[in-house]
């Protein structure tokens, strides 16, 4: 089983949403940006759902019975504040019974000046349900250096216990970030809408789409 799924490898409506997210003209419409992020989340959640464990269930209809499959245990959705919230909404629609964990963190100011190797992550908030033996889906729209995802996972696992399965979801990932995550969290499966080739000297994804948090919520001080 491959540990990397890339939505853009096939022609689909996902490309339409990606063009809206990346376009500097279309980004002026905040509602469109949010909706496109949420729709990509829904598409990625559907693809990821194919890898979860199901049980058979007999359903009684008005005219008989039918065998189907049901998801016996909802996953835990892990959200990195604040940028991941629109993407998370797509997953919440797919898994409405899921519990949610939250991590607040940001890049330490100035640390990115040294490129990806120098990036340092500051955490200020972590809350999670029990994770032991469960499936954790960790959501962040931009996977750049990969350090924020790895730091978030370790904080959640330290507080909630080790999940039995880990899925990492991003809309746009740098190949360098994916390699870092696969090295640090070898059991994780990565789900991305698209992969970009490089990081610039400040460890931002190129061509990327800009600051996903600012585009969804407004520029921060």
PDB file of C-alpha atoms in Angstrom:
ATOM      1  CA  UNK A   1       0.000   0.000   0.000  1.00  0.00           C
ATOM      2  CA  UNK A   2       1.457   3.366  -1.031  1.00  0.00           C
ATOM      3  CA  UNK A   3       2.011   5.839   1.790  1.00  0.00           C
ATOM      4  CA  UNK A   4       1.470   8.874  -0.456  1.00  0.00           C
ATOM      5  CA  UNK A   5      -1.740   9.786  -2.293  1.00  0.00           C
ATOM      6  CA  UNK A   6      -1.787  12.819  -4.633  1.00  0.00           C
ATOM      7  CA  UNK A   7      -5.232  13.952  -5.741  1.00  0.00           C
ATOM      8  CA  UNK A   8      -3.958  15.976  -8.715  1.00  0.00           C
ATOM      9  CA  UNK A   9      -2.359  12.976 -10.405  1.00  0.00           C
ATOM     10  CA  UNK A  10      -5.683  12.390 -12.177  1.00  0.00           C
ATOM     11  CA  UNK A  11      -7.837  14.899 -14.034  1.00  0.00           C
ATOM     12  CA  UNK A  12     -10.777  15.815 -11.812  1.00  0.00           C
ATOM     13  CA  UNK A  13     -12.706  18.753 -10.369  1.00  0.00           C
ATOM     14  CA  UNK A  14      -9.903  19.006  -7.785  1.00  0.00           C
ATOM     15  CA  UNK A  15      -7.795  20.888 -10.344  1.00  0.00           C
ATOM     16  CA  UNK A  16     -10.574  23.479 -10.686  1.00  0.00           C
ATOM     17  CA  UNK A  17     -10.537  24.129  -6.940  1.00  0.00           C
ATOM     18  CA  UNK A  18      -6.729  24.254  -6.905  1.00  0.00           C
ATOM     19  CA  UNK A  19      -6.687  26.949  -9.591  1.00  0.00           C
ATOM     20  CA  UNK A  20      -9.097  29.038  -7.505  1.00  0.00           C
ATOM     21  CA  UNK A  21      -6.900  28.652  -4.419  1.00  0.00           C
ATOM     22  CA  UNK A  22      -3.667  29.589  -6.183  1.00  0.00           C
ATOM     23  CA  UNK A  23      -4.901  32.460  -8.377  1.00  0.00           C
ATOM     24  CA  UNK A  24      -4.002  35.899  -6.990  1.00  0.00           C
ATOM     25  CA  UNK A  25      -7.127  37.286  -8.670  1.00  0.00           C
ATOM     26  CA  UNK A  26      -9.503  34.627  -7.322  1.00  0.00           C
ATOM     27  CA  UNK A  27      -7.968  34.907  -3.849  1.00  0.00           C
ATOM     28  CA  UNK A  28      -9.622  38.325  -3.497  1.00  0.00           C
ATOM     29  CA  UNK A  29     -12.890  36.469  -2.895  1.00  0.00           C
ATOM     30  CA  UNK A  30     -12.442  35.106   0.633  1.00  0.00           C
ATOM     31  CA  UNK A  31     -15.635  33.062   0.483  1.00  0.00           C
ATOM     32  CA  UNK A  32     -14.436  31.359  -2.711  1.00  0.00           C
ATOM     33  CA  UNK A  33     -11.070  30.589  -1.120  1.00  0.00           C
ATOM     34  CA  UNK A  34     -12.737  29.066   1.937  1.00  0.00           C
ATOM     35  CA  UNK A  35     -15.206  27.044  -0.158  1.00  0.00           C
ATOM     36  CA  UNK A  36     -12.483  25.686  -2.444  1.00  0.00           C
ATOM     37  CA  UNK A  37     -10.404  24.617   0.553  1.00  0.00           C
ATOM     38  CA  UNK A  38     -13.425  22.934   2.145  1.00  0.00           C
ATOM     39  CA  UNK A  39     -14.347  21.120  -1.078  1.00  0.00           C
ATOM     40  CA  UNK A  40     -10.816  19.792  -1.462  1.00  0.00           C
ATOM     41  CA  UNK A  41     -11.040  18.593   2.119  1.00  0.00           C
ATOM     42  CA  UNK A  42     -14.220  16.708   1.281  1.00  0.00           C
ATOM     43  CA  UNK A  43     -12.580  15.087  -1.766  1.00  0.00           C
ATOM     44  CA  UNK A  44      -9.482  14.096   0.205  1.00  0.00           C
ATOM     45  CA  UNK A  45     -11.665  12.758   3.017  1.00  0.00           C
ATOM     46  CA  UNK A  46     -13.532  10.550   0.552  1.00  0.00           C
ATOM     47  CA  UNK A  47     -10.299   9.121  -0.854  1.00  0.00           C
ATOM     48  CA  UNK A  48      -8.912   8.549   2.631  1.00  0.00           C
ATOM     49  CA  UNK A  49     -12.148   6.838   3.702  1.00  0.00           C
ATOM     50  CA  UNK A  50     -11.335   3.973   1.347  1.00  0.00           C
ATOM     51  CA  UNK A  51      -8.452   2.970   3.648  1.00  0.00           C
ATOM     52  CA  UNK A  52     -10.431   2.817   6.903  1.00  0.00           C
ATOM     53  CA  UNK A  53     -11.720  -0.367   8.519  1.00  0.00           C
ATOM     54  CA  UNK A  54     -15.394  -1.265   8.078  1.00  0.00           C
ATOM     55  CA  UNK A  55     -17.772  -3.892   9.359  1.00  0.00           C
ATOM     56  CA  UNK A  56     -20.664  -5.569   7.594  1.00  0.00           C
ATOM     57  CA  UNK A  57     -24.148  -4.454   8.541  1.00  0.00           C
ATOM     58  CA  UNK A  58     -27.576  -5.707   7.574  1.00  0.00           C
ATOM     59  CA  UNK A  59     -29.945  -2.826   6.882  1.00  0.00           C
ATOM     60  CA  UNK A  60     -33.698  -3.267   7.081  1.00  0.00           C
ATOM     61  CA  UNK A  61     -35.538  -1.307   4.404  1.00  0.00           C
ATOM     62  CA  UNK A  62     -39.334  -0.880   4.004  1.00  0.00           C
ATOM     63  CA  UNK A  63     -39.256  -3.752   1.467  1.00  0.00           C
ATOM     64  CA  UNK A  64     -36.543  -6.092   2.711  1.00  0.00           C
ATOM     65  CA  UNK A  65     -32.920  -6.158   3.854  1.00  0.00           C
ATOM     66  CA  UNK A  66     -29.582  -5.228   2.287  1.00  0.00           C
ATOM     67  CA  UNK A  67     -25.949  -5.875   3.236  1.00  0.00           C
ATOM     68  CA  UNK A  68     -23.707  -2.824   3.471  1.00  0.00           C
ATOM     69  CA  UNK A  69     -20.598  -1.700   5.330  1.00  0.00           C
ATOM     70  CA  UNK A  70     -20.491   0.699   8.265  1.00  0.00           C
ATOM     71  CA  UNK A  71     -17.667   2.599   9.913  1.00  0.00           C
ATOM     72  CA  UNK A  72     -17.648   1.223  13.472  1.00  0.00           C
ATOM     73  CA  UNK A  73     -15.346   3.860  14.938  1.00  0.00           C
ATOM     74  CA  UNK A  74     -15.120   7.448  13.767  1.00  0.00           C
ATOM     75  CA  UNK A  75     -11.581   8.855  13.409  1.00  0.00           C
ATOM     76  CA  UNK A  76     -10.146  11.727  15.405  1.00  0.00           C
ATOM     77  CA  UNK A  77      -9.589  14.875  13.336  1.00  0.00           C
ATOM     78  CA  UNK A  78      -6.517  16.855  14.363  1.00  0.00           C
ATOM     79  CA  UNK A  79      -6.544  20.547  13.405  1.00  0.00           C
ATOM     80  CA  UNK A  80      -3.579  22.911  13.362  1.00  0.00           C
ATOM     81  CA  UNK A  81      -4.902  26.385  14.153  1.00  0.00           C
ATOM     82  CA  UNK A  82      -5.802  28.590  12.435  1.00  0.00           C
ATOM     83  CA  UNK A  83      -5.179  27.852   8.784  1.00  0.00           C
ATOM     84  CA  UNK A  84      -6.546  24.289   8.835  1.00  0.00           C
ATOM     85  CA  UNK A  85     -10.115  25.194   9.792  1.00  0.00           C
ATOM     86  CA  UNK A  86     -11.575  25.480   6.245  1.00  0.00           C
ATOM     87  CA  UNK A  87      -9.917  22.209   5.208  1.00  0.00           C
ATOM     88  CA  UNK A  88     -11.129  20.597   8.435  1.00  0.00           C
ATOM     89  CA  UNK A  89     -14.712  21.568   7.590  1.00  0.00           C
ATOM     90  CA  UNK A  90     -14.571  19.308   4.536  1.00  0.00           C
ATOM     91  CA  UNK A  91     -13.459  16.407   6.723  1.00  0.00           C
ATOM     92  CA  UNK A  92     -16.077  17.180   9.363  1.00  0.00           C
ATOM     93  CA  UNK A  93     -18.776  16.929   6.707  1.00  0.00           C
ATOM     94  CA  UNK A  94     -17.472  13.502   5.700  1.00  0.00           C
ATOM     95  CA  UNK A  95     -17.025  12.309   9.305  1.00  0.00           C
ATOM     96  CA  UNK A  96     -19.670  14.206  11.335  1.00  0.00           C
ATOM     97  CA  UNK A  97     -19.289  11.892  14.341  1.00  0.00           C
ATOM     98  CA  UNK A  98     -15.524  12.365  14.612  1.00  0.00           C
ATOM     99  CA  UNK A  99     -13.884  13.766  17.725  1.00  0.00           C
ATOM    100  CA  UNK A 100     -11.528  16.704  17.198  1.00  0.00           C
ATOM    101  CA  UNK A 101      -8.087  17.581  18.571  1.00  0.00           C
ATOM    102  CA  UNK A 102      -6.580  21.061  18.270  1.00  0.00           C
ATOM    103  CA  UNK A 103      -2.990  22.291  18.194  1.00  0.00           C
ATOM    104  CA  UNK A 104      -2.041  25.951  18.212  1.00  0.00           C
ATOM    105  CA  UNK A 105       1.453  26.601  16.898  1.00  0.00           C
ATOM    106  CA  UNK A 106       3.436  28.928  14.671  1.00  0.00           C
ATOM    107  CA  UNK A 107       6.888  29.401  13.227  1.00  0.00           C
ATOM    108  CA  UNK A 108       9.253  31.127  15.611  1.00  0.00           C
ATOM    109  CA  UNK A 109       9.818  34.608  14.223  1.00  0.00           C
ATOM    110  CA  UNK A 110      13.038  34.834  12.242  1.00  0.00           C
ATOM    111  CA  UNK A 111      13.818  31.132  12.360  1.00  0.00           C
ATOM    112  CA  UNK A 112      12.831  30.642   8.715  1.00  0.00           C
ATOM    113  CA  UNK A 113      15.629  32.962   7.626  1.00  0.00           C
ATOM    114  CA  UNK A 114      17.917  29.951   7.650  1.00  0.00           C
ATOM    115  CA  UNK A 115      15.674  27.990   5.302  1.00  0.00           C
ATOM    116  CA  UNK A 116      13.850  24.770   6.126  1.00  0.00           C
ATOM    117  CA  UNK A 117      16.650  23.449   8.336  1.00  0.00           C
ATOM    118  CA  UNK A 118      16.403  26.448  10.627  1.00  0.00           C
ATOM    119  CA  UNK A 119      12.620  26.504  11.097  1.00  0.00           C
ATOM    120  CA  UNK A 120      11.578  26.315  14.754  1.00  0.00           C
ATOM    121  CA  UNK A 121       7.987  25.715  15.884  1.00  0.00           C
ATOM    122  CA  UNK A 122       6.406  27.371  18.926  1.00  0.00           C
ATOM    123  CA  UNK A 123       3.325  25.717  20.461  1.00  0.00           C
ATOM    124  CA  UNK A 124       0.831  27.541  22.653  1.00  0.00           C
ATOM    125  CA  UNK A 125      -2.186  25.230  22.858  1.00  0.00           C
ATOM    126  CA  UNK A 126      -2.931  21.509  22.672  1.00  0.00           C
ATOM    127  CA  UNK A 127      -6.153  19.677  23.466  1.00  0.00           C
ATOM    128  CA  UNK A 128      -7.133  16.175  22.405  1.00  0.00           C
ATOM    129  CA  UNK A 129      -9.459  13.282  23.164  1.00  0.00           C
ATOM    130  CA  UNK A 130      -7.924   9.888  23.914  1.00  0.00           C
ATOM    131  CA  UNK A 131      -5.944   8.690  20.883  1.00  0.00           C
ATOM    132  CA  UNK A 132      -4.760   5.276  22.057  1.00  0.00           C
ATOM    133  CA  UNK A 133      -5.723   2.659  19.487  1.00  0.00           C
ATOM    134  CA  UNK A 134      -7.671   5.109  17.322  1.00  0.00           C
ATOM    135  CA  UNK A 135      -7.212   6.593  13.846  1.00  0.00           C
ATOM    136  CA  UNK A 136      -5.851  10.143  13.814  1.00  0.00           C
ATOM    137  CA  UNK A 137      -6.230  12.354  10.750  1.00  0.00           C
ATOM    138  CA  UNK A 138      -3.930  15.368  11.164  1.00  0.00           C
ATOM    139  CA  UNK A 139      -4.923  18.316   8.972  1.00  0.00           C
ATOM    140  CA  UNK A 140      -2.854  21.317   7.833  1.00  0.00           C
ATOM    141  CA  UNK A 141      -3.356  22.948   4.406  1.00  0.00           C
ATOM    142  CA  UNK A 142       0.323  23.657   3.679  1.00  0.00           C
ATOM    143  CA  UNK A 143       3.057  21.075   4.257  1.00  0.00           C
ATOM    144  CA  UNK A 144       6.262  23.074   3.792  1.00  0.00           C
ATOM    145  CA  UNK A 145       9.234  21.963   5.899  1.00  0.00           C
ATOM    146  CA  UNK A 146       7.053  19.329   7.607  1.00  0.00           C
ATOM    147  CA  UNK A 147       8.183  20.416  11.062  1.00  0.00           C
ATOM    148  CA  UNK A 148       4.829  21.816  12.181  1.00  0.00           C
ATOM    149  CA  UNK A 149       3.026  18.537  11.383  1.00  0.00           C
ATOM    150  CA  UNK A 150       5.644  16.422  13.165  1.00  0.00           C
ATOM    151  CA  UNK A 151       5.678  18.736  16.190  1.00  0.00           C
ATOM    152  CA  UNK A 152       1.871  18.730  16.347  1.00  0.00           C
ATOM    153  CA  UNK A 153       1.688  14.945  16.165  1.00  0.00           C
ATOM    154  CA  UNK A 154       4.216  14.466  18.936  1.00  0.00           C
ATOM    155  CA  UNK A 155       2.366  16.895  21.196  1.00  0.00           C
ATOM    156  CA  UNK A 156      -0.958  15.138  20.599  1.00  0.00           C
ATOM    157  CA  UNK A 157       0.507  11.667  21.109  1.00  0.00           C
ATOM    158  CA  UNK A 158       2.224  12.763  24.329  1.00  0.00           C
ATOM    159  CA  UNK A 159      -1.098  13.996  25.682  1.00  0.00           C
ATOM    160  CA  UNK A 160      -3.605  11.541  24.185  1.00  0.00           C
ATOM    161  CA  UNK A 161      -1.589   8.375  23.592  1.00  0.00           C
ATOM    162  CA  UNK A 162      -0.330   6.727  20.415  1.00  0.00           C
ATOM    163  CA  UNK A 163      -2.974   6.230  17.702  1.00  0.00           C
ATOM    164  CA  UNK A 164      -3.074   2.907  15.870  1.00  0.00           C
ATOM    165  CA  UNK A 165      -3.105   4.692  12.496  1.00  0.00           C
ATOM    166  CA  UNK A 166      -1.920   8.142  11.419  1.00  0.00           C
ATOM    167  CA  UNK A 167      -3.026  10.013   8.286  1.00  0.00           C
ATOM    168  CA  UNK A 168      -1.600  13.422   7.384  1.00  0.00           C
ATOM    169  CA  UNK A 169      -3.592  15.674   5.058  1.00  0.00           C
ATOM    170  CA  UNK A 170      -2.521  18.821   3.205  1.00  0.00           C
ATOM    171  CA  UNK A 171      -3.720  20.667   0.138  1.00  0.00           C
ATOM    172  CA  UNK A 172      -0.278  21.699  -1.109  1.00  0.00           C
ATOM    173  CA  UNK A 173       2.934  19.998  -0.011  1.00  0.00           C
ATOM    174  CA  UNK A 174       6.570  20.583  -0.844  1.00  0.00           C
ATOM    175  CA  UNK A 175       8.406  17.420  -1.748  1.00  0.00           C
ATOM    176  CA  UNK A 176      11.030  18.247   0.881  1.00  0.00           C
ATOM    177  CA  UNK A 177       8.309  18.413   3.544  1.00  0.00           C
ATOM    178  CA  UNK A 178       6.861  15.058   2.531  1.00  0.00           C
ATOM    179  CA  UNK A 179      10.304  13.474   2.743  1.00  0.00           C
ATOM    180  CA  UNK A 180      10.827  14.933   6.217  1.00  0.00           C
ATOM    181  CA  UNK A 181       7.465  13.630   7.444  1.00  0.00           C
ATOM    182  CA  UNK A 182       8.104  10.177   5.999  1.00  0.00           C
ATOM    183  CA  UNK A 183      11.476  10.109   7.737  1.00  0.00           C
ATOM    184  CA  UNK A 184      10.183  11.294  11.123  1.00  0.00           C
ATOM    185  CA  UNK A 185       6.804   9.487  11.059  1.00  0.00           C
ATOM    186  CA  UNK A 186       7.397   6.402   8.897  1.00  0.00           C
ATOM    187  CA  UNK A 187       4.042   4.811   9.714  1.00  0.00           C
ATOM    188  CA  UNK A 188       2.043   7.830   8.501  1.00  0.00           C
ATOM    189  CA  UNK A 189       0.111   7.950   5.248  1.00  0.00           C
ATOM    190  CA  UNK A 190       0.162  11.324   3.489  1.00  0.00           C
ATOM    191  CA  UNK A 191      -2.790  12.654   1.489  1.00  0.00           C
ATOM    192  CA  UNK A 192      -2.231  15.799  -0.580  1.00  0.00           C
ATOM    193  CA  UNK A 193      -4.093  17.586  -3.324  1.00  0.00           C
ATOM    194  CA  UNK A 194      -0.902  18.689  -5.095  1.00  0.00           C
ATOM    195  CA  UNK A 195       2.891  18.649  -4.707  1.00  0.00           C
ATOM    196  CA  UNK A 196       5.131  21.628  -5.429  1.00  0.00           C
ATOM    197  CA  UNK A 197       8.818  21.161  -6.189  1.00  0.00           C
ATOM    198  CA  UNK A 198      10.613  23.521  -3.850  1.00  0.00           C
ATOM    199  CA  UNK A 199      10.867  25.770  -0.813  1.00  0.00           C
ATOM    200  CA  UNK A 200      12.365  29.245  -1.040  1.00  0.00           C
ATOM    201  CA  UNK A 201      14.990  30.674   1.315  1.00  0.00           C
ATOM    202  CA  UNK A 202      12.284  31.444   3.886  1.00  0.00           C
ATOM    203  CA  UNK A 203      10.944  27.870   3.717  1.00  0.00           C
ATOM    204  CA  UNK A 204       7.746  28.923   1.909  1.00  0.00           C
ATOM    205  CA  UNK A 205       6.303  26.604  -0.732  1.00  0.00           C
ATOM    206  CA  UNK A 206       6.967  27.685  -4.342  1.00  0.00           C
ATOM    207  CA  UNK A 207       4.763  28.326  -6.274  1.00  0.00           C
ATOM    208  CA  UNK A 208       2.370  27.587  -3.371  1.00  0.00           C
ATOM    209  CA  UNK A 209      -0.567  29.916  -2.807  1.00  0.00           C
ATOM    210  CA  UNK A 210       0.548  32.371  -0.120  1.00  0.00           C
ATOM    211  CA  UNK A 211      -0.488  32.358   3.545  1.00  0.00           C
ATOM    212  CA  UNK A 212      -3.550  30.107   3.819  1.00  0.00           C
ATOM    213  CA  UNK A 213      -4.479  31.458   7.242  1.00  0.00           C
ATOM    214  CA  UNK A 214      -4.405  35.078   6.122  1.00  0.00           C
ATOM    215  CA  UNK A 215      -6.369  34.295   2.968  1.00  0.00           C
ATOM    216  CA  UNK A 216      -9.101  32.566   4.989  1.00  0.00           C
ATOM    217  CA  UNK A 217      -9.275  34.886   8.011  1.00  0.00           C
ATOM    218  CA  UNK A 218      -7.473  38.151   7.178  1.00  0.00           C
ATOM    219  CA  UNK A 219      -3.921  39.346   7.698  1.00  0.00           C
ATOM    220  CA  UNK A 220      -2.498  38.945  11.191  1.00  0.00           C
ATOM    221  CA  UNK A 221      -0.391  41.476  13.041  1.00  0.00           C
TER     222      UNK A 221
END
